[in-house]
Coordinates of C-alpha atoms in Angstrom, one line a residue:
M1 CA 39.2 -10.3 -53.7
A2 CA 37.5 -7.0 -53.8
S3 CA 38.2 -4.7 -56.7
G4 CA 39.4 -1.1 -56.7
L5 CA 39.5 1.2 -53.7
S6 CA 36.9 -0.9 -51.9
A7 CA 39.7 -3.5 -51.3
L8 CA 41.6 -1.0 -49.1
E9 CA 41.2 -1.4 -45.4
P10 CA 40.6 2.0 -43.7
G11 CA 43.2 1.5 -41.0
E12 CA 46.0 0.5 -43.4
F13 CA 45.1 3.4 -45.7
I14 CA 45.2 5.9 -42.9
L15 CA 48.6 4.6 -41.9
L16 CA 49.8 5.1 -45.5
I17 CA 48.6 8.7 -45.6
V18 CA 50.2 9.5 -42.2
S19 CA 53.5 7.9 -43.2
I20 CA 53.6 9.8 -46.5
V21 CA 52.8 13.1 -44.7
G22 CA 55.6 12.2 -42.2
L23 CA 58.0 11.6 -45.1
A24 CA 58.0 15.4 -46.0
P25 CA 59.8 16.6 -42.8
I26 CA 62.2 13.8 -43.0
L27 CA 63.2 14.6 -46.5
L28 CA 63.3 18.4 -45.9
R29 CA 65.5 18.0 -42.8
Y30 CA 67.7 15.3 -44.4
T31 CA 71.3 15.4 -43.2
S32 CA 74.2 12.9 -43.9
E33 CA 74.1 12.1 -40.2
A34 CA 70.5 11.0 -40.4
K35 CA 70.7 9.2 -43.8
W36 CA 70.0 5.7 -42.3
F37 CA 67.0 7.0 -40.5
A38 CA 65.6 8.4 -43.8
V39 CA 66.3 5.0 -45.5
G40 CA 64.6 3.1 -42.7
Y41 CA 61.6 5.4 -42.8
G42 CA 61.5 5.0 -46.6
C43 CA 61.4 1.2 -46.1
I44 CA 58.4 1.6 -43.8
V45 CA 56.6 3.7 -46.4
V46 CA 57.3 1.1 -49.1
G47 CA 56.0 -1.6 -46.9
L48 CA 52.8 0.4 -46.2
I49 CA 52.3 1.0 -50.0
A50 CA 52.7 -2.7 -50.6
T51 CA 50.2 -3.5 -47.7
N52 CA 47.6 -1.4 -49.4
A53 CA 48.4 -2.6 -52.9
E54 CA 48.2 -6.3 -52.0
G55 CA 44.4 -5.9 -51.6
I56 CA 44.1 -4.6 -55.1
A57 CA 46.3 -6.9 -57.2
L58 CA 49.2 -9.4 -56.9
G59 CA 48.5 -10.1 -53.2
G60 CA 51.4 -12.6 -52.8
V61 CA 54.0 -10.4 -54.5
F62 CA 53.0 -7.3 -52.5
N63 CA 52.8 -9.3 -49.3
G64 CA 56.4 -10.4 -49.9
I65 CA 57.5 -6.8 -50.6
E66 CA 55.7 -5.7 -47.4
H67 CA 57.5 -8.2 -45.2
S68 CA 60.9 -8.1 -46.9
V69 CA 61.4 -4.4 -47.6
G70 CA 58.9 -2.9 -45.2
I71 CA 59.5 -4.9 -42.0
M72 CA 62.8 -6.7 -42.4
G73 CA 64.5 -3.9 -44.4
A74 CA 63.4 -1.2 -41.9
G75 CA 64.6 -3.4 -39.0
I76 CA 68.0 -4.1 -40.5
T77 CA 68.4 -0.4 -41.6
F78 CA 67.6 0.9 -38.1
A79 CA 69.9 -1.6 -36.5
Y80 CA 72.7 -0.5 -38.8
A81 CA 71.9 3.1 -38.1
V82 CA 72.4 2.5 -34.3
Y83 CA 75.6 0.7 -35.0
D84 CA 76.9 3.5 -37.3
R85 CA 76.0 6.2 -34.8
R86 CA 77.7 4.4 -32.0
Q87 CA 80.9 3.9 -34.2
T88 CA 80.8 7.6 -35.0
L89 CA 80.5 8.6 -31.3
V90 CA 83.3 6.1 -30.3
A91 CA 85.6 7.5 -33.0
A92 CA 84.9 11.1 -31.9
A93 CA 85.6 10.2 -28.3
D94 CA 88.9 8.5 -29.3
D95 CA 89.9 11.5 -31.3
A96 CA 89.1 13.9 -28.5
A97 CA 91.1 11.7 -26.0
A98 CA 94.1 11.5 -28.4
E99 CA 94.0 15.3 -28.9
S100 CA 93.8 15.9 -25.2
E101 CA 96.7 13.5 -24.6
T102 CA 98.9 15.3 -27.2
N103 CA 98.1 18.7 -25.8
D104 CA 99.0 18.2 -22.2
G105 CA 100.7 14.8 -22.1
T106 CA 98.0 13.2 -19.9
A107 CA 95.2 10.9 -20.9
A108 CA 91.7 12.4 -20.4
S109 CA 88.6 10.4 -19.8
V110 CA 86.0 11.3 -22.5
G111 CA 82.5 10.0 -23.1
I112 CA 80.1 8.2 -20.8
D113 CA 82.9 7.1 -18.4
A114 CA 84.2 10.7 -17.9
P115 CA 83.9 12.1 -14.4
E116 CA 81.5 14.9 -14.0
A117 CA 83.0 18.4 -13.7

């Protein structure tokens, strides 16, 4: 095991720098609608930090963090983000259909199944 910064692989270190730089716009443009995207991206950054730290010390521990938080955590978070977004869109479409039905007494088709105007 190499010691210090010589243990860092250049490709992994560059990925870490790019991900940290990319974290700035995500945090600056944070909205409640995109919260799960921010959490997923944070998991990726934690995984990249662990990837670089495993070459310096506690390789097994940081390898576990990389795979559990960085890869699995990001995957689960992004999958939930897609599910949550879909549920939000379906609820909005249902609300719009119910509102349209109460306004004119007819059911309106809303969403991806709606006929084009």
